[in-house]
């Protein structure tokens, strides 16, 4: 993706005949928001003084009596939207308070930017690289609803194993058999290829795409690693492209971690490393070819793992995925090659440049600005305090008896458990002013409201279990 200056953006608008400019930013919870202005309204003054909007209508942001906010477009993020007509230029924005003219503390992109700066301030490294593997489903139909007298959901897909008895249907993927048969079993290959083509046009380097383990159109597209803020920006574009291409073909893409009760959920395995002056600090001669510094980073992530999940696995639905038997981790252990551990050290390449860790518990409902920043802060804490992760665990954790698991900490079993862990363990996030107590408390309060929304609604399965008792 070219890195434009404000002047170059204005020239691009004139040269390309662009009629509209779309200003985008993330709310607290990772949903992209946008406002659109005619291209003639964009000027150097917009870059210098921002564009006003109502911050009180954005979830988790301002109160109504302090609603005015400013969105400052970041010219370096500009790209022509491949889906919008008339021709539209998109820029990601930083959010400011119009009174103080300072960055807004609940702008999560600001949190990510502060985390990058803090890494440099520590002297540990100058760049943290991330490679997220965001999985998703593409369904042909989606229905859901709750009311005073019902609660239900229903999804369908031409690939779905449950449709195998329909006359002349054929070519269905059984549960847990979607990794990764060729067409005609794989019915979404052409959609994924189109997604990849568009991402490539937008400057996102894609390494591969494939069908994932579940039936019913589960997919994965892996993008090349990049630095924290750049990669988080790209992940918003990634999700936008996935949804828009799916919509073009009459399908519905979702990044929900657990949609199908009897099949694998959608995770976001996140590859992570820290570099300094062009050298990968995670490469070394310790276990699995990593450095001592890398082991300390692993130790920090494992120690703070329960608190991290409040940001990396931020929904009630997240914890339906983190259960044994569906290739998602449930224990805070590390290992080489072992996919049942929370942290895996990939062994595909022995090149020092390729040495990294794969954090396997995050899922794609996270806000990547917050999730990536929190991971980095946990790693820094581990490095600074020389937190050794102990011995690696090279056994299949899912198959072990309870007595062999008693010394391996568990990931939280619910969103409430993760919030309690965050309440007890957040000091590492406050270092360098990266996270603030205000943001953390706002996050906890907002997530507890989500829990209450669901807590008072009977689940449909409860009627099957209890109605006639």
Coordinates of C-alpha atoms in Angstrom, one line a residue:
X1 CA 0.0 0.0 0.0
X2 CA 1.6 3.3 -1.0
X3 CA 2.3 5.8 1.8
X4 CA 0.9 9.1 0.7
X5 CA 1.4 12.6 2.1
X6 CA -1.6 15.0 2.5
X7 CA -0.4 16.8 -0.7
X8 CA -0.2 13.5 -2.6
X9 CA -3.7 12.5 -1.5
X10 CA -5.1 15.8 -2.9
X11 CA -3.3 15.2 -6.2
X12 CA -4.5 11.6 -6.3
X13 CA -8.1 12.8 -5.9
X14 CA -7.7 15.1 -8.8
X15 CA -5.9 12.6 -11.0
X16 CA -8.3 9.7 -10.3
X17 CA -11.5 11.7 -10.5
X18 CA -12.4 10.7 -6.9
X19 CA -15.8 12.1 -5.9
X20 CA -16.0 11.1 -2.2
X21 CA -13.7 10.6 0.8
X22 CA -14.5 8.1 3.5
X23 CA -13.1 8.7 6.9
X24 CA -12.9 5.5 9.0
X25 CA -12.0 4.6 12.6
X26 CA -12.6 1.9 15.0
X27 CA -14.9 2.1 18.0
X28 CA -13.8 0.7 21.3
X29 CA -14.9 -2.8 20.4
X30 CA -13.3 -3.2 17.0
X31 CA -16.2 -2.2 14.7
X32 CA -15.2 0.1 11.8
X33 CA -17.2 3.3 11.7
X34 CA -17.2 5.8 8.8
X35 CA -18.4 9.2 7.6
X36 CA -18.2 10.4 4.0
X37 CA -17.5 13.9 2.7
X38 CA -17.5 15.1 -1.0
X39 CA -13.9 15.2 -2.3
X40 CA -14.1 18.9 -2.7
X41 CA -14.5 19.2 1.1
X42 CA -11.0 17.7 1.7
X43 CA -8.2 20.1 2.0
X44 CA -4.9 20.5 3.8
X45 CA -6.9 22.2 6.6
X46 CA -8.8 18.8 7.1
X47 CA -5.4 17.1 7.7
X48 CA -4.3 19.9 10.1
X49 CA -7.6 20.5 12.0
X50 CA -9.7 17.3 11.5
X51 CA -13.3 16.8 10.8
X52 CA -15.9 17.0 13.5
X53 CA -18.4 14.3 14.5
X54 CA -20.6 13.2 17.4
X55 CA -18.6 11.0 19.7
X56 CA -21.5 10.3 22.1
X57 CA -23.1 8.1 19.5
X58 CA -20.1 5.8 19.3
X59 CA -20.2 2.8 21.7
X60 CA -18.0 3.2 24.8
X61 CA -17.0 6.8 23.9
X62 CA -18.2 10.2 25.0
X63 CA -21.2 11.3 27.1
X64 CA -23.8 13.4 25.4
X65 CA -22.7 16.6 27.2
X66 CA -19.1 16.2 25.8
X67 CA -20.0 14.8 22.4
X68 CA -17.9 16.8 19.9
X69 CA -14.8 14.9 18.6
X70 CA -12.4 15.4 15.7
X71 CA -11.3 12.8 13.2
X72 CA -7.8 13.5 11.7
X73 CA -7.3 11.5 8.5
X74 CA -3.9 9.7 8.3
X75 CA -2.8 10.3 4.7
X76 CA -0.4 7.3 4.8
X77 CA -3.4 4.9 5.0
X78 CA -5.2 6.2 1.9
X79 CA -6.6 3.7 -0.6
X80 CA -9.3 3.8 -3.3
X81 CA -12.3 1.7 -2.1
X82 CA -12.7 -1.2 -4.6
X83 CA -16.4 -1.6 -3.9
X84 CA -17.8 1.9 -3.7
X85 CA -19.4 3.9 -6.5
X86 CA -19.0 6.7 -7.2
X87 CA -15.2 6.5 -6.8
X88 CA -14.3 6.8 -3.1
X89 CA -11.0 7.3 -1.3
X90 CA -10.7 5.8 2.2
X91 CA -8.4 7.0 5.0
X92 CA -8.1 5.7 8.5
X93 CA -8.3 8.4 11.2
X94 CA -6.8 9.3 14.5
X95 CA -9.3 10.8 17.0
X96 CA -8.7 14.0 19.0
X97 CA -10.5 16.0 21.7
X98 CA -11.5 19.4 20.2
X99 CA -11.0 21.3 23.5
X100 CA -7.6 20.0 24.6
X101 CA -6.4 19.2 21.0
X102 CA -4.9 16.1 22.4
X103 CA -5.4 12.5 21.3
X104 CA -8.5 10.9 22.7
X105 CA -7.7 8.3 25.4
X106 CA -10.3 5.8 24.2
X107 CA -9.2 5.8 20.6
X108 CA -7.8 2.3 20.4
X109 CA -5.5 3.1 17.5
X110 CA -3.8 5.6 19.9
X111 CA -3.3 2.7 22.3
X112 CA -1.5 0.7 19.6
X113 CA 0.6 3.6 18.6
X114 CA 1.7 4.2 22.3
X115 CA 2.6 0.5 22.6
X116 CA 4.9 0.8 19.6
X117 CA 6.5 3.8 21.1
X118 CA 6.9 2.2 24.5
X119 CA 8.8 -0.8 23.0
X120 CA 11.3 1.7 21.6
X121 CA 11.5 3.5 24.9
X122 CA 12.4 0.3 26.8
X123 CA 15.4 -0.2 24.5
X124 CA 14.4 -3.9 24.1
X125 CA 13.5 -3.6 20.4
X126 CA 12.2 -1.2 17.8
X127 CA 9.6 -3.2 16.0
X128 CA 7.0 -5.8 17.0
X129 CA 5.8 -7.9 14.1
X130 CA 2.4 -9.6 13.9
X131 CA 1.0 -12.2 11.5
X132 CA -2.7 -12.9 12.3
X133 CA -4.6 -15.8 10.8
X134 CA -8.2 -14.7 11.0
X135 CA -10.7 -17.5 10.2
X136 CA -14.3 -16.9 9.2
X137 CA -17.4 -18.6 7.8
X138 CA -19.4 -17.7 4.7
X139 CA -23.1 -18.7 5.0
X140 CA -25.8 -18.6 2.4
X141 CA -28.4 -17.6 4.9
X142 CA -28.4 -16.3 8.5
X143 CA -31.4 -15.9 10.8
X144 CA -31.5 -15.0 14.5
X145 CA -33.6 -13.2 17.0
X146 CA -34.8 -12.8 20.6
X147 CA -38.1 -11.5 21.9
X148 CA -40.4 -11.8 24.8
X149 CA -41.4 -15.3 23.8
X150 CA -38.6 -16.8 21.7
X151 CA -34.9 -17.0 21.1
X152 CA -33.3 -18.7 18.1
X153 CA -30.5 -18.7 15.5
X154 CA -30.2 -20.6 12.2
X155 CA -27.5 -20.6 9.5
X156 CA -27.3 -22.5 6.3
X157 CA -24.7 -23.3 3.6
X158 CA -24.7 -25.3 0.4
X159 CA -21.6 -27.0 1.8
X160 CA -23.2 -27.9 5.1
X161 CA -23.1 -31.6 6.1
X162 CA -26.6 -31.3 7.3
X163 CA -27.8 -30.8 3.7
X164 CA -26.4 -34.1 2.5
X165 CA -29.8 -35.8 2.3
X166 CA -31.3 -33.2 0.0
X167 CA -32.0 -34.7 -3.4
X168 CA -29.2 -34.1 -6.0
X169 CA -27.2 -32.0 -3.6
X170 CA -23.9 -33.9 -3.3
X171 CA -20.4 -32.6 -2.5
X172 CA -20.9 -31.8 1.2
X173 CA -18.0 -31.5 3.7
X174 CA -18.4 -33.6 6.9
X175 CA -17.9 -32.0 10.3
X176 CA -14.2 -31.4 11.0
X177 CA -13.2 -32.6 7.5
X178 CA -12.9 -29.2 5.8
X179 CA -9.1 -29.0 5.9
X180 CA -8.8 -28.8 2.9
X181 CA -10.4 -30.8 0.1
X182 CA -10.3 -29.5 -3.5
X183 CA -13.3 -28.3 -5.5
X184 CA -16.1 -29.2 -6.0
X185 CA -16.2 -30.0 -2.3
X186 CA -14.6 -26.6 -1.6
X187 CA -17.4 -24.3 -2.9
X188 CA -15.9 -21.0 -1.8
X189 CA -12.5 -21.2 -3.5
X190 CA -13.4 -18.5 -6.1
X191 CA -14.7 -16.1 -3.4
X192 CA -11.4 -16.5 -1.4
X193 CA -9.4 -15.9 -4.6
X194 CA -11.3 -12.8 -5.3
X195 CA -10.8 -11.6 -1.8
X196 CA -7.0 -12.2 -2.1
X197 CA -6.9 -10.4 -5.5
X198 CA -8.5 -7.3 -4.0
X199 CA -6.3 -7.4 -0.9
X200 CA -3.3 -7.6 -3.1
X201 CA -4.5 -4.6 -5.1
X202 CA -4.7 -2.7 -1.8
X203 CA -1.1 -3.5 -0.8
X204 CA -1.8 -6.4 1.6
X205 CA 0.6 -9.2 0.9
X206 CA -1.3 -12.5 1.1
X207 CA 0.7 -15.7 1.7
X208 CA -2.0 -18.3 1.1
X209 CA -5.7 -19.1 1.4
X210 CA -7.6 -22.3 2.0
X211 CA -10.8 -23.9 3.4
X212 CA -10.6 -24.5 7.1
X213 CA -11.5 -27.5 9.2
X214 CA -15.2 -26.9 9.7
X215 CA -18.0 -27.6 7.2
X216 CA -20.2 -24.8 5.8
X217 CA -17.7 -22.5 4.2
X218 CA -15.1 -22.0 6.9
X219 CA -12.0 -20.2 5.5
X220 CA -8.6 -18.7 6.3
X221 CA -6.6 -16.1 4.4
X222 CA -3.0 -15.6 5.8
X223 CA -1.4 -12.2 5.4
X224 CA 2.3 -11.3 5.5
X225 CA 3.5 -10.1 8.9
X226 CA 3.8 -6.3 9.5
X227 CA 4.4 -4.0 12.4
X228 CA 1.7 -3.5 15.1
X229 CA -0.3 -0.5 13.9
X230 CA 0.2 -1.3 10.2
X231 CA -1.0 -4.9 10.8
X232 CA -4.0 -3.8 12.9
X233 CA -5.0 -1.3 10.1
X234 CA -4.7 -4.1 7.6
X235 CA -6.8 -6.4 9.6
X236 CA -9.7 -3.9 9.5
X237 CA -9.3 -3.8 5.7
X238 CA -9.1 -7.6 5.5
X239 CA -12.4 -8.0 7.4
X240 CA -14.0 -5.3 5.2
X241 CA -12.9 -7.0 2.0
X242 CA -14.1 -10.5 3.2
X243 CA -17.5 -9.2 4.1
X244 CA -17.9 -7.1 0.9
X245 CA -16.9 -9.9 -1.4
X246 CA -19.2 -12.4 0.4
X247 CA -22.0 -9.9 0.2
X248 CA -21.4 -9.5 -3.6
X249 CA -22.2 -13.2 -4.0
X250 CA -25.2 -13.2 -1.7
X251 CA -23.3 -14.7 1.2
X252 CA -22.8 -13.6 4.8
X253 CA -19.3 -13.6 6.3
X254 CA -18.9 -13.8 10.1
X255 CA -15.9 -13.8 12.3
X256 CA -17.8 -15.2 15.3
X257 CA -15.5 -17.6 17.2
X258 CA -18.1 -20.4 17.6
X259 CA -21.1 -20.7 15.2
X260 CA -21.6 -24.4 14.8
X261 CA -21.9 -26.4 18.0
X262 CA -20.4 -29.7 16.7
X263 CA -17.6 -28.3 14.6
X264 CA -14.4 -26.2 14.9
X265 CA -14.7 -22.5 15.7
X266 CA -12.9 -19.6 14.1
X267 CA -9.7 -18.5 15.8
X268 CA -7.0 -15.9 15.0
X269 CA -3.7 -17.5 15.6
X270 CA -1.3 -14.6 15.9
X271 CA 2.4 -15.0 15.0
X272 CA 4.6 -12.6 16.9
X273 CA 8.2 -11.5 17.2
X274 CA 10.3 -8.6 18.3
X275 CA 13.1 -7.1 16.2
X276 CA 15.9 -4.5 16.7
X277 CA 17.9 -2.8 14.0
X278 CA 16.9 -5.4 11.5
X279 CA 17.7 -8.4 13.7
X280 CA 15.1 -10.9 14.9
X281 CA 15.5 -11.0 18.7
X282 CA 13.5 -14.2 19.0
X283 CA 16.1 -16.3 17.1
X284 CA 18.7 -18.1 19.3
X285 CA 20.0 -21.4 20.5
X286 CA 17.5 -22.3 23.3
X287 CA 14.6 -24.7 23.0
X288 CA 13.2 -25.0 19.4
X289 CA 15.8 -22.5 18.2
X290 CA 14.5 -19.5 20.1
X291 CA 16.5 -17.0 22.2
X292 CA 16.4 -16.5 26.0
X293 CA 14.6 -13.2 25.3
X294 CA 11.9 -15.0 23.4
X295 CA 11.4 -17.5 26.3
X296 CA 11.0 -14.5 28.7
X297 CA 8.4 -13.0 26.3
X298 CA 6.6 -16.3 26.3
X299 CA 6.8 -16.3 30.1
X300 CA 5.2 -12.9 30.2
X301 CA 2.4 -13.9 27.8
X302 CA 1.6 -17.1 29.8
X303 CA 1.7 -15.3 33.1
X304 CA -0.7 -12.6 32.0
X305 CA -2.7 -14.9 29.7
X306 CA -5.9 -14.9 31.7
X307 CA -6.0 -11.1 31.7
X308 CA -5.0 -10.9 28.1
X309 CA -8.0 -12.9 27.1
X310 CA -10.3 -10.0 28.1
X311 CA -8.9 -8.3 25.0
X312 CA -7.9 -11.2 22.7
X313 CA -11.1 -13.2 23.3
X314 CA -13.6 -10.4 24.2
X315 CA -17.0 -12.0 23.7
X316 CA -19.2 -14.5 25.5
X317 CA -19.1 -16.5 22.3
X318 CA -15.3 -16.6 22.4
X319 CA -15.4 -19.1 25.3
X320 CA -17.6 -21.6 23.4
X321 CA -14.5 -22.0 21.1
X322 CA -11.9 -22.4 23.9
X323 CA -13.0 -26.0 24.8
X324 CA -11.2 -29.3 24.3
X325 CA -11.5 -31.3 21.1
X326 CA -11.9 -28.5 18.5
X327 CA -8.2 -27.5 18.0
X328 CA -8.4 -24.5 20.3
X329 CA -6.1 -24.3 23.3
X330 CA -7.4 -24.5 26.9
X331 CA -4.1 -24.6 28.8
X332 CA -1.4 -22.0 29.2
X333 CA 1.5 -24.0 28.0
X334 CA 4.1 -23.6 25.2
X335 CA 5.7 -26.1 22.9
X336 CA 7.2 -26.6 19.4
X337 CA 4.7 -27.9 16.8
X338 CA 2.1 -28.8 19.5
X339 CA -1.2 -27.2 18.5
X340 CA -2.9 -28.1 21.8
X341 CA -0.7 -25.6 23.6
X342 CA -1.5 -21.9 24.0
X343 CA 1.8 -20.9 22.4
X344 CA 3.4 -22.8 19.6
X345 CA 6.9 -22.3 18.2
X346 CA 6.5 -23.0 14.4
X347 CA 9.2 -25.2 13.0
X348 CA 8.6 -24.8 9.3
X349 CA 11.9 -22.9 8.7
X350 CA 15.2 -22.9 10.5
X351 CA 16.0 -19.4 9.2
X352 CA 16.6 -16.9 12.0
X353 CA 14.4 -14.4 10.2
X354 CA 11.4 -16.8 10.4
X355 CA 11.7 -17.5 14.1
X356 CA 8.6 -16.5 15.9
X357 CA 5.9 -17.7 18.3
X358 CA 2.3 -18.4 17.5
X359 CA -0.2 -17.3 20.1
X360 CA -3.1 -19.6 19.5
X361 CA -5.9 -18.4 21.8
X362 CA -6.9 -15.0 20.2
X363 CA -10.0 -14.9 18.0
X364 CA -11.1 -12.5 15.3
X365 CA -13.8 -10.7 17.3
X366 CA -11.0 -8.8 19.1
X367 CA -10.1 -5.2 18.4
X368 CA -6.6 -5.7 16.9
X369 CA -5.3 -2.4 18.2
X370 CA -6.0 -3.5 21.8
X371 CA -5.2 -7.2 21.4
X372 CA -1.8 -6.6 19.7
X373 CA -0.9 -3.9 22.2
X374 CA -1.8 -6.1 25.2
X375 CA 0.3 -9.0 23.8
X376 CA 3.3 -6.7 23.4
X377 CA 2.9 -5.3 26.9
X378 CA 2.8 -8.8 28.4
X379 CA 5.9 -9.8 26.4
X380 CA 7.8 -6.7 27.5
X381 CA 6.9 -7.4 31.1
X382 CA 8.2 -11.0 30.7
X383 CA 11.4 -9.7 29.2
X384 CA 12.0 -7.0 31.8
X385 CA 11.3 -9.3 34.7
X386 CA 13.0 -12.3 33.2
X387 CA 9.9 -14.5 33.6
X388 CA 10.9 -17.9 32.4
X389 CA 8.0 -20.0 31.1
X390 CA 9.3 -23.3 32.6
X391 CA 9.6 -26.5 30.7
X392 CA 7.8 -26.9 27.4
X393 CA 4.9 -29.2 27.1
X394 CA 5.3 -31.5 24.1
X395 CA 2.3 -33.8 24.7
X396 CA -1.2 -33.7 23.4
X397 CA -2.9 -31.8 26.2
X398 CA -6.4 -32.8 25.1
X399 CA -5.7 -36.5 25.8
X400 CA -4.0 -36.3 29.2
X401 CA -5.6 -37.4 32.4
X402 CA -6.4 -34.8 35.0
X403 CA -3.5 -35.6 37.3
X404 CA -1.0 -34.6 34.5
X405 CA -2.8 -31.3 33.9
X406 CA -3.0 -30.1 37.5
X407 CA 0.2 -27.9 37.2
X408 CA -0.7 -26.3 33.9
X409 CA -2.8 -23.1 34.3
X410 CA -6.1 -22.9 32.4
X411 CA -7.3 -20.2 30.2
X412 CA -10.5 -18.6 31.5
X413 CA -13.6 -20.5 30.9
X414 CA -15.9 -17.5 30.4
X415 CA -15.8 -13.8 29.6
X416 CA -16.6 -13.1 33.3
X417 CA -13.6 -15.1 34.4
X418 CA -11.4 -13.2 31.9
X419 CA -12.7 -9.8 33.3
X420 CA -12.0 -10.9 36.8
X421 CA -8.5 -11.8 35.8
X422 CA -8.0 -8.4 34.2
X423 CA -9.3 -6.7 37.3
X424 CA -6.6 -8.5 39.3
X425 CA -3.8 -8.1 36.7
X426 CA -3.6 -4.9 34.6
X427 CA -0.6 -3.0 36.0
X428 CA 1.6 -4.3 33.2
X429 CA -0.7 -2.7 30.7
X430 CA -0.3 0.8 32.3
X431 CA 3.4 1.0 31.9
X432 CA 4.5 3.9 29.7
X433 CA 0.9 5.2 29.8
X434 CA 0.0 2.8 27.0
X435 CA -3.3 1.6 28.4
X436 CA -5.2 3.8 30.9
X437 CA -7.3 2.9 33.9
X438 CA -10.2 4.7 32.3
X439 CA -10.1 2.6 29.2
X440 CA -9.7 -0.7 31.2
X441 CA -12.6 0.2 33.5
X442 CA -14.8 1.3 30.6
X443 CA -14.0 -2.0 28.8
X444 CA -14.8 -4.1 31.9
X445 CA -18.1 -2.2 32.5
X446 CA -19.2 -2.5 28.9
X447 CA -18.4 -6.2 28.7
X448 CA -20.3 -6.9 32.0
X449 CA -23.4 -5.2 30.4
X450 CA -23.0 -7.7 27.5
X451 CA -22.9 -10.6 30.0
X452 CA -26.1 -9.3 31.6
X453 CA -27.9 -9.1 28.2
X454 CA -27.4 -12.8 27.7
X455 CA -27.6 -13.9 31.4
X456 CA -31.4 -13.2 31.5
X457 CA -32.4 -15.0 28.3
X458 CA -33.1 -18.8 28.4
X459 CA -31.1 -20.7 25.9
X460 CA -33.1 -22.8 23.4
X461 CA -31.3 -25.9 24.5
X462 CA -32.7 -25.4 28.0
X463 CA -36.2 -26.2 26.7
X464 CA -34.9 -29.5 25.3
X465 CA -33.2 -30.3 28.7
X466 CA -35.7 -29.1 31.2
X467 CA -39.2 -28.3 29.7
X468 CA -40.8 -31.6 30.6
X469 CA -39.1 -32.2 34.0

